[in-house]
PDB file of C-alpha atoms in Angstrom:
ATOM      1  CA  LYS A   1      52.167  34.707 286.351  1.00  0.00           C
ATOM      2  CA  TYR A   2      52.556  38.475 286.517  1.00  0.00           C
ATOM      3  CA  HIS A   3      49.897  39.286 283.945  1.00  0.00           C
ATOM      4  CA  ASP A   4      47.332  37.330 286.016  1.00  0.00           C
ATOM      5  CA  ILE A   5      47.571  39.897 288.830  1.00  0.00           C
ATOM      6  CA  GLU A   6      48.970  42.957 287.027  1.00  0.00           C
ATOM      7  CA  GLU A   7      45.704  44.929 287.099  1.00  0.00           C
ATOM      8  CA  GLN A   8      44.862  43.798 290.634  1.00  0.00           C
ATOM      9  CA  ILE A   9      48.027  45.434 291.988  1.00  0.00           C
ATOM     10  CA  GLU A  10      46.524  48.829 291.128  1.00  0.00           C
ATOM     11  CA  THR A  11      42.767  48.203 291.281  1.00  0.00           C
ATOM     12  CA  ARG A  12      42.097  45.609 293.971  1.00  0.00           C
ATOM     13  CA  SER A  13      39.813  46.425 296.882  1.00  0.00           C
ATOM     14  CA  VAL A  14      39.672  44.876 300.346  1.00  0.00           C
ATOM     15  CA  THR A  15      36.139  44.070 301.486  1.00  0.00           C
ATOM     16  CA  LEU A  16      34.749  42.504 304.639  1.00  0.00           C
ATOM     17  CA  GLU A  17      33.161  39.746 302.537  1.00  0.00           C
ATOM     18  CA  GLY A  18      36.405  39.030 300.719  1.00  0.00           C
ATOM     19  CA  PHE A  19      38.446  39.111 303.919  1.00  0.00           C
ATOM     20  CA  SER A  20      35.987  36.729 305.589  1.00  0.00           C
ATOM     21  CA  TYR A  21      36.180  34.314 302.653  1.00  0.00           C
ATOM     22  CA  GLY A  22      39.981  34.571 302.711  1.00  0.00           C
ATOM     23  CA  VAL A  23      40.150  33.629 306.402  1.00  0.00           C
ATOM     24  CA  LYS A  24      37.811  30.695 305.814  1.00  0.00           C
ATOM     25  CA  ARG A  25      39.813  29.478 302.798  1.00  0.00           C
ATOM     26  CA  PHE A  26      43.091  29.844 304.701  1.00  0.00           C
ATOM     27  CA  ILE A  27      41.742  27.763 307.612  1.00  0.00           C
ATOM     28  CA  PHE A  28      40.551  25.024 305.241  1.00  0.00           C
ATOM     29  CA  GLY A  29      44.017  24.921 303.690  1.00  0.00           C
ATOM     30  CA  LEU A  30      45.736  24.871 307.071  1.00  0.00           C
ATOM     31  CA  GLY A  31      43.486  21.989 308.121  1.00  0.00           C
ATOM     32  CA  LYS A  32      44.303  20.030 304.968  1.00  0.00           C
ATOM     33  CA  LYS A  33      48.022  20.503 305.610  1.00  0.00           C
ATOM     34  CA  VAL A  34      48.273  20.058 309.383  1.00  0.00           C
ATOM     35  CA  ILE A  35      45.419  17.677 310.223  1.00  0.00           C
ATOM     36  CA  LEU A  36      45.405  15.472 307.119  1.00  0.00           C
ATOM     37  CA  ALA A  37      48.676  15.689 305.169  1.00  0.00           C
ATOM     38  CA  ASN A  38      51.006  15.761 308.180  1.00  0.00           C
ATOM     39  CA  THR A  39      49.168  12.866 309.833  1.00  0.00           C
ATOM     40  CA  PHE A  40      49.302  10.790 306.644  1.00  0.00           C
ATOM     41  CA  ALA A  41      53.009  11.631 306.329  1.00  0.00           C
ATOM     42  CA  GLU A  42      53.802  10.088 309.708  1.00  0.00           C
ATOM     43  CA  VAL A  43      52.305   6.766 308.595  1.00  0.00           C
ATOM     44  CA  VAL A  44      53.894   6.866 305.135  1.00  0.00           C
ATOM     45  CA  ASP A  45      57.364   7.668 306.495  1.00  0.00           C
ATOM     46  CA  ALA A  46      57.048   4.976 309.182  1.00  0.00           C
ATOM     47  CA  VAL A  47      56.194   2.276 306.629  1.00  0.00           C
ATOM     48  CA  TYR A  48      58.815   3.337 304.090  1.00  0.00           C
ATOM     49  CA  ALA A  49      61.480   3.349 306.827  1.00  0.00           C
ATOM     50  CA  TYR A  50      61.330  -0.467 306.668  1.00  0.00           C
ATOM     51  CA  GLN A  51      62.950  -2.536 303.954  1.00  0.00           C
ATOM     52  CA  ALA A  52      60.330  -3.195 301.277  1.00  0.00           C
ATOM     53  CA  ALA A  53      60.860  -6.953 301.660  1.00  0.00           C
ATOM     54  CA  ASP A  54      59.754  -6.704 305.316  1.00  0.00           C
ATOM     55  CA  VAL A  55      56.401  -5.089 304.463  1.00  0.00           C
ATOM     56  CA  SER A  56      53.398  -6.930 303.046  1.00  0.00           C
ATOM     57  CA  GLN A  57      52.404  -6.298 299.450  1.00  0.00           C
ATOM     58  CA  ALA A  58      48.977  -5.027 300.547  1.00  0.00           C
ATOM     59  CA  MET A  59      50.551  -2.587 303.021  1.00  0.00           C
ATOM     60  CA  LEU A  60      52.846  -1.188 300.316  1.00  0.00           C
ATOM     61  CA  TRP A  61      49.872  -0.515 298.033  1.00  0.00           C
ATOM     62  CA  LEU A  62      47.881   1.063 300.871  1.00  0.00           C
ATOM     63  CA  THR A  63      50.874   3.235 301.801  1.00  0.00           C
ATOM     64  CA  ALA A  64      51.249   4.354 298.182  1.00  0.00           C
ATOM     65  CA  LEU A  65      47.563   5.272 298.207  1.00  0.00           C
ATOM     66  CA  LEU A  66      48.012   7.173 301.467  1.00  0.00           C
ATOM     67  CA  TYR A  67      50.990   9.076 300.019  1.00  0.00           C
ATOM     68  CA  MET A  68      48.831   9.931 297.011  1.00  0.00           C
ATOM     69  CA  LEU A  69      46.351  11.540 299.407  1.00  0.00           C
ATOM     70  CA  GLN A  70      49.105  13.126 301.499  1.00  0.00           C
ATOM     71  CA  ILE A  71      50.689  14.959 298.592  1.00  0.00           C
ATOM     72  CA  TYR A  72      47.298  16.196 297.375  1.00  0.00           C
ATOM     73  CA  PHE A  73      46.190  17.543 300.760  1.00  0.00           C
ATOM     74  CA  ASP A  74      49.658  18.997 301.379  1.00  0.00           C
ATOM     75  CA  PHE A  75      49.933  20.904 298.135  1.00  0.00           C
ATOM     76  CA  SER A  76      46.274  21.840 297.678  1.00  0.00           C
ATOM     77  CA  GLY A  77      46.320  22.943 301.319  1.00  0.00           C
ATOM     78  CA  TYR A  78      49.210  25.315 300.625  1.00  0.00           C
ATOM     79  CA  SER A  79      47.347  26.592 297.564  1.00  0.00           C
ATOM     80  CA  ASP A  80      44.177  27.189 299.592  1.00  0.00           C
ATOM     81  CA  MET A  81      46.245  29.099 302.145  1.00  0.00           C
ATOM     82  CA  ALA A  82      47.805  31.253 299.413  1.00  0.00           C
ATOM     83  CA  ILE A  83      44.422  31.931 297.777  1.00  0.00           C
ATOM     84  CA  GLY A  84      42.965  32.784 301.185  1.00  0.00           C
ATOM     85  CA  LEU A  85      45.800  35.139 302.097  1.00  0.00           C
ATOM     86  CA  GLY A  86      45.482  36.812 298.708  1.00  0.00           C
ATOM     87  CA  LYS A  87      41.748  37.299 299.174  1.00  0.00           C
ATOM     88  CA  MET A  88      42.335  38.957 302.554  1.00  0.00           C
ATOM     89  CA  PHE A  89      44.342  41.637 300.737  1.00  0.00           C
ATOM     90  CA  GLY A  90      42.003  41.940 297.752  1.00  0.00           C
ATOM     91  CA  PHE A  91      43.797  39.617 295.298  1.00  0.00           C
ATOM     92  CA  THR A  92      41.965  36.902 293.381  1.00  0.00           C
ATOM     93  CA  PHE A  93      44.375  34.109 292.479  1.00  0.00           C
ATOM     94  CA  ILE A  94      43.562  31.288 290.069  1.00  0.00           C
ATOM     95  CA  GLU A  95      42.527  27.903 291.423  1.00  0.00           C
ATOM     96  CA  ASN A  96      45.495  25.549 291.460  1.00  0.00           C
ATOM     97  CA  PHE A  97      43.634  22.236 291.821  1.00  0.00           C
ATOM     98  CA  ARG A  98      40.317  21.135 290.302  1.00  0.00           C
ATOM     99  CA  LEU A  99      39.542  17.661 291.672  1.00  0.00           C
ATOM    100  CA  PRO A 100      42.615  16.114 289.979  1.00  0.00           C
ATOM    101  CA  TYR A 101      41.888  12.549 291.101  1.00  0.00           C
ATOM    102  CA  THR A 102      38.684  12.549 289.051  1.00  0.00           C
ATOM    103  CA  ALA A 103      40.890  12.566 285.911  1.00  0.00           C
ATOM    104  CA  THR A 104      40.221  10.063 283.120  1.00  0.00           C
ATOM    105  CA  SER A 105      43.622  10.456 281.437  1.00  0.00           C
ATOM    106  CA  ILE A 106      47.075  11.773 282.298  1.00  0.00           C
ATOM    107  CA  GLN A 107      46.446  14.863 280.161  1.00  0.00           C
ATOM    108  CA  ASP A 108      43.227  15.449 282.079  1.00  0.00           C
ATOM    109  CA  PHE A 109      45.103  15.038 285.371  1.00  0.00           C
ATOM    110  CA  TRP A 110      47.597  17.753 284.466  1.00  0.00           C
ATOM    111  CA  ARG A 111      44.795  20.116 283.494  1.00  0.00           C
ATOM    112  CA  LYS A 112      43.522  19.758 287.063  1.00  0.00           C
ATOM    113  CA  TRP A 113      46.747  19.353 289.103  1.00  0.00           C
ATOM    114  CA  HIS A 114      49.087  22.261 289.951  1.00  0.00           C
ATOM    115  CA  ILE A 115      47.470  24.383 287.257  1.00  0.00           C
ATOM    116  CA  SER A 116      49.774  27.357 287.849  1.00  0.00           C
ATOM    117  CA  LEU A 117      52.878  25.277 287.074  1.00  0.00           C
ATOM    118  CA  SER A 118      51.504  23.415 284.053  1.00  0.00           C
ATOM    119  CA  SER A 119      50.130  26.660 282.555  1.00  0.00           C
ATOM    120  CA  TRP A 120      53.495  28.375 283.163  1.00  0.00           C
ATOM    121  CA  PHE A 121      55.385  25.615 281.314  1.00  0.00           C
ATOM    122  CA  LYS A 122      52.822  25.698 278.494  1.00  0.00           C
ATOM    123  CA  GLU A 123      53.020  29.470 278.067  1.00  0.00           C
ATOM    124  CA  TYR A 124      56.737  30.037 278.603  1.00  0.00           C
ATOM    125  CA  VAL A 125      58.349  26.811 277.351  1.00  0.00           C
ATOM    126  CA  TYR A 126      56.028  24.634 275.242  1.00  0.00           C
ATOM    127  CA  ILE A 127      54.511  27.336 273.009  1.00  0.00           C
ATOM    128  CA  PRO A 128      57.817  29.210 272.421  1.00  0.00           C
ATOM    129  CA  LEU A 129      59.406  25.890 271.366  1.00  0.00           C
ATOM    130  CA  GLY A 130      56.704  25.521 268.709  1.00  0.00           C
ATOM    131  CA  GLY A 131      53.903  23.866 270.655  1.00  0.00           C
ATOM    132  CA  ASN A 132      51.704  21.635 268.525  1.00  0.00           C
ATOM    133  CA  ARG A 133      52.862  23.252 265.293  1.00  0.00           C
ATOM    134  CA  LYS A 134      56.326  21.703 264.939  1.00  0.00           C
ATOM    135  CA  HIS A 135      58.380  19.070 266.793  1.00  0.00           C
ATOM    136  CA  GLN A 136      55.467  18.408 269.148  1.00  0.00           C
ATOM    137  CA  ILE A 137      56.897  15.153 270.541  1.00  0.00           C
ATOM    138  CA  LEU A 138      60.321  16.721 271.169  1.00  0.00           C
ATOM    139  CA  ASN A 139      58.704  19.780 272.750  1.00  0.00           C
ATOM    140  CA  LEU A 140      56.676  17.599 275.102  1.00  0.00           C
ATOM    141  CA  ALA A 141      59.796  15.619 276.053  1.00  0.00           C
ATOM    142  CA  ILE A 142      61.695  18.834 276.871  1.00  0.00           C
ATOM    143  CA  VAL A 143      58.809  20.252 278.925  1.00  0.00           C
ATOM    144  CA  TRP A 144      58.412  17.081 280.989  1.00  0.00           C
ATOM    145  CA  PHE A 145      62.148  16.722 281.554  1.00  0.00           C
ATOM    146  CA  LEU A 146      62.161  20.298 282.882  1.00  0.00           C
ATOM    147  CA  THR A 147      59.016  19.646 284.938  1.00  0.00           C
ATOM    148  CA  GLY A 148      60.825  16.792 286.676  1.00  0.00           C
ATOM    149  CA  LEU A 149      63.977  18.853 287.183  1.00  0.00           C
ATOM    150  CA  TRP A 150      61.903  21.754 288.592  1.00  0.00           C
ATOM    151  CA  HIS A 151      60.871  19.538 291.509  1.00  0.00           C
ATOM    152  CA  GLY A 152      64.464  18.708 292.443  1.00  0.00           C
ATOM    153  CA  ALA A 153      67.889  17.788 291.102  1.00  0.00           C
ATOM    154  CA  SER A 154      67.431  14.073 291.727  1.00  0.00           C
ATOM    155  CA  TRP A 155      67.047  11.195 289.274  1.00  0.00           C
ATOM    156  CA  ASN A 156      63.689  10.101 290.682  1.00  0.00           C
ATOM    157  CA  PHE A 157      62.183  13.488 289.795  1.00  0.00           C
ATOM    158  CA  ILE A 158      63.600  13.219 286.261  1.00  0.00           C
ATOM    159  CA  ILE A 159      62.123   9.714 285.924  1.00  0.00           C
ATOM    160  CA  TRP A 160      58.830  10.957 287.348  1.00  0.00           C
ATOM    161  CA  GLY A 161      58.627  13.862 284.904  1.00  0.00           C
ATOM    162  CA  MET A 162      59.723  11.842 281.876  1.00  0.00           C
ATOM    163  CA  GLY A 163      57.319   9.043 282.821  1.00  0.00           C
ATOM    164  CA  PHE A 164      54.376  11.422 282.682  1.00  0.00           C
ATOM    165  CA  GLY A 165      55.811  12.869 279.462  1.00  0.00           C
ATOM    166  CA  VAL A 166      55.893   9.427 277.814  1.00  0.00           C
ATOM    167  CA  LEU A 167      52.298   8.718 278.876  1.00  0.00           C
ATOM    168  CA  ILE A 168      51.092  12.067 277.516  1.00  0.00           C
ATOM    169  CA  ILE A 169      52.931  11.478 274.221  1.00  0.00           C
ATOM    170  CA  LEU A 170      51.341   8.021 273.928  1.00  0.00           C
ATOM    171  CA  GLU A 171      47.929   9.508 274.697  1.00  0.00           C
ATOM    172  CA  LYS A 172      48.385  12.077 271.942  1.00  0.00           C
ATOM    173  CA  LEU A 173      49.526   9.412 269.466  1.00  0.00           C
ATOM    174  CA  PHE A 174      46.811   6.803 270.035  1.00  0.00           C
ATOM    175  CA  MET A 175      45.829   6.053 273.651  1.00  0.00           C
ATOM    176  CA  LEU A 176      43.207   8.790 273.984  1.00  0.00           C
ATOM    177  CA  LYS A 177      41.337   7.297 271.028  1.00  0.00           C
ATOM    178  CA  VAL A 178      41.347   3.946 272.824  1.00  0.00           C
ATOM    179  CA  LEU A 179      40.333   5.467 276.162  1.00  0.00           C
ATOM    180  CA  ASP A 180      37.462   7.384 274.553  1.00  0.00           C
ATOM    181  CA  LYS A 181      35.935   4.080 273.457  1.00  0.00           C
ATOM    182  CA  LEU A 182      36.071   2.627 276.977  1.00  0.00           C
ATOM    183  CA  PRO A 183      33.645   3.325 279.838  1.00  0.00           C
ATOM    184  CA  LYS A 184      34.782   6.258 282.003  1.00  0.00           C
ATOM    185  CA  PHE A 185      35.346   3.846 284.899  1.00  0.00           C
ATOM    186  CA  PHE A 186      38.220   2.103 283.070  1.00  0.00           C
ATOM    187  CA  SER A 187      39.743   5.416 281.982  1.00  0.00           C
ATOM    188  CA  HIS A 188      39.599   6.610 285.571  1.00  0.00           C
ATOM    189  CA  ILE A 189      41.283   3.434 286.883  1.00  0.00           C
ATOM    190  CA  TYR A 190      43.983   3.750 284.202  1.00  0.00           C
ATOM    191  CA  ALA A 191      44.718   7.354 285.211  1.00  0.00           C
ATOM    192  CA  LEU A 192      44.739   6.664 288.963  1.00  0.00           C
ATOM    193  CA  PHE A 193      47.003   3.625 288.541  1.00  0.00           C
ATOM    194  CA  PHE A 194      49.735   5.570 286.748  1.00  0.00           C
ATOM    195  CA  ILE A 195      49.311   8.601 289.017  1.00  0.00           C
ATOM    196  CA  LEU A 196      49.799   6.336 292.059  1.00  0.00           C
ATOM    197  CA  ILE A 197      52.901   4.712 290.544  1.00  0.00           C
ATOM    198  CA  GLY A 198      54.177   8.181 289.658  1.00  0.00           C
ATOM    199  CA  TRP A 199      53.888   9.369 293.253  1.00  0.00           C
ATOM    200  CA  SER A 200      55.789   6.291 294.424  1.00  0.00           C
ATOM    201  CA  VAL A 201      58.629   7.300 292.080  1.00  0.00           C
ATOM    202  CA  PHE A 202      58.355  10.867 293.377  1.00  0.00           C
ATOM    203  CA  TYR A 203      58.780   9.792 297.017  1.00  0.00           C
ATOM    204  CA  PHE A 204      62.046   7.832 296.800  1.00  0.00           C
ATOM    205  CA  THR A 205      65.184   9.843 296.023  1.00  0.00           C
ATOM    206  CA  ASP A 206      67.187   6.615 296.515  1.00  0.00           C
ATOM    207  CA  LEU A 207      66.744   4.629 293.285  1.00  0.00           C
ATOM    208  CA  GLY A 208      67.657   1.380 295.057  1.00  0.00           C
ATOM    209  CA  GLN A 209      64.805   1.867 297.532  1.00  0.00           C
ATOM    210  CA  LEU A 210      62.502   2.848 294.694  1.00  0.00           C
ATOM    211  CA  GLY A 211      63.305  -0.325 292.769  1.00  0.00           C
ATOM    212  CA  SER A 212      62.823  -2.501 295.853  1.00  0.00           C
ATOM    213  CA  CYS A 213      59.491  -0.888 296.705  1.00  0.00           C
ATOM    214  CA  LEU A 214      58.043  -1.088 293.183  1.00  0.00           C
ATOM    215  CA  GLY A 215      59.297  -4.657 292.842  1.00  0.00           C
ATOM    216  CA  ALA A 216      57.689  -5.689 296.116  1.00  0.00           C
ATOM    217  CA  MET A 217      54.429  -3.945 295.151  1.00  0.00           C
ATOM    218  CA  PHE A 218      54.242  -6.170 292.082  1.00  0.00           C
ATOM    219  CA  GLY A 219      55.188  -9.361 293.907  1.00  0.00           C
ATOM    220  CA  ALA A 220      58.938  -9.598 293.341  1.00  0.00           C
ATOM    221  CA  GLY A 221      60.765 -11.467 296.107  1.00  0.00           C
ATOM    222  CA  GLY A 222      57.826 -13.644 297.113  1.00  0.00           C
TER     223      GLY A 222
END
């Protein structure tokens, strides 16, 4: 957001220490993207090129897990590269990821994942609509529909966004109270399970393929 860097445009300073850190951070990000994410992507794309019925149930779950790692290293790698480049020129950008897969709820996940996007939607859409003060459930539904649409004009992105929206609404209504009573381990498993399913929805723009894959993951078709 502009106001995050407004003062830095006029007052930033380039230092050897900052430039050195920026180079280091950029290289880490490049490594995440090229060495990890791109390598994972080759495996994920190769498996998903098959018909879901021709792939074992265990392999489909492992591939979904690998895609979950791929998309994290891809996007956090880009963010590291952007933060590093900024630092080279004296800008300090906010962190965009804070160990998101340590989340113990879906709300917690979105406080740690793609922070710049979620904070933008909160500040420029959710709060102007009324935030928590009025029509909270409707406001959340609108924000998560738009979050899905922001990622692409495809039904799987809409389903992905609305799916997270439904989970967050349920957490606000009663699920967080239930999760708070459980050991953190169970809350963590709950969050990771729905995050993993969400990324599977995110991957397939073809809803037929998506249905076949999710069905096969849960044992449909033998």
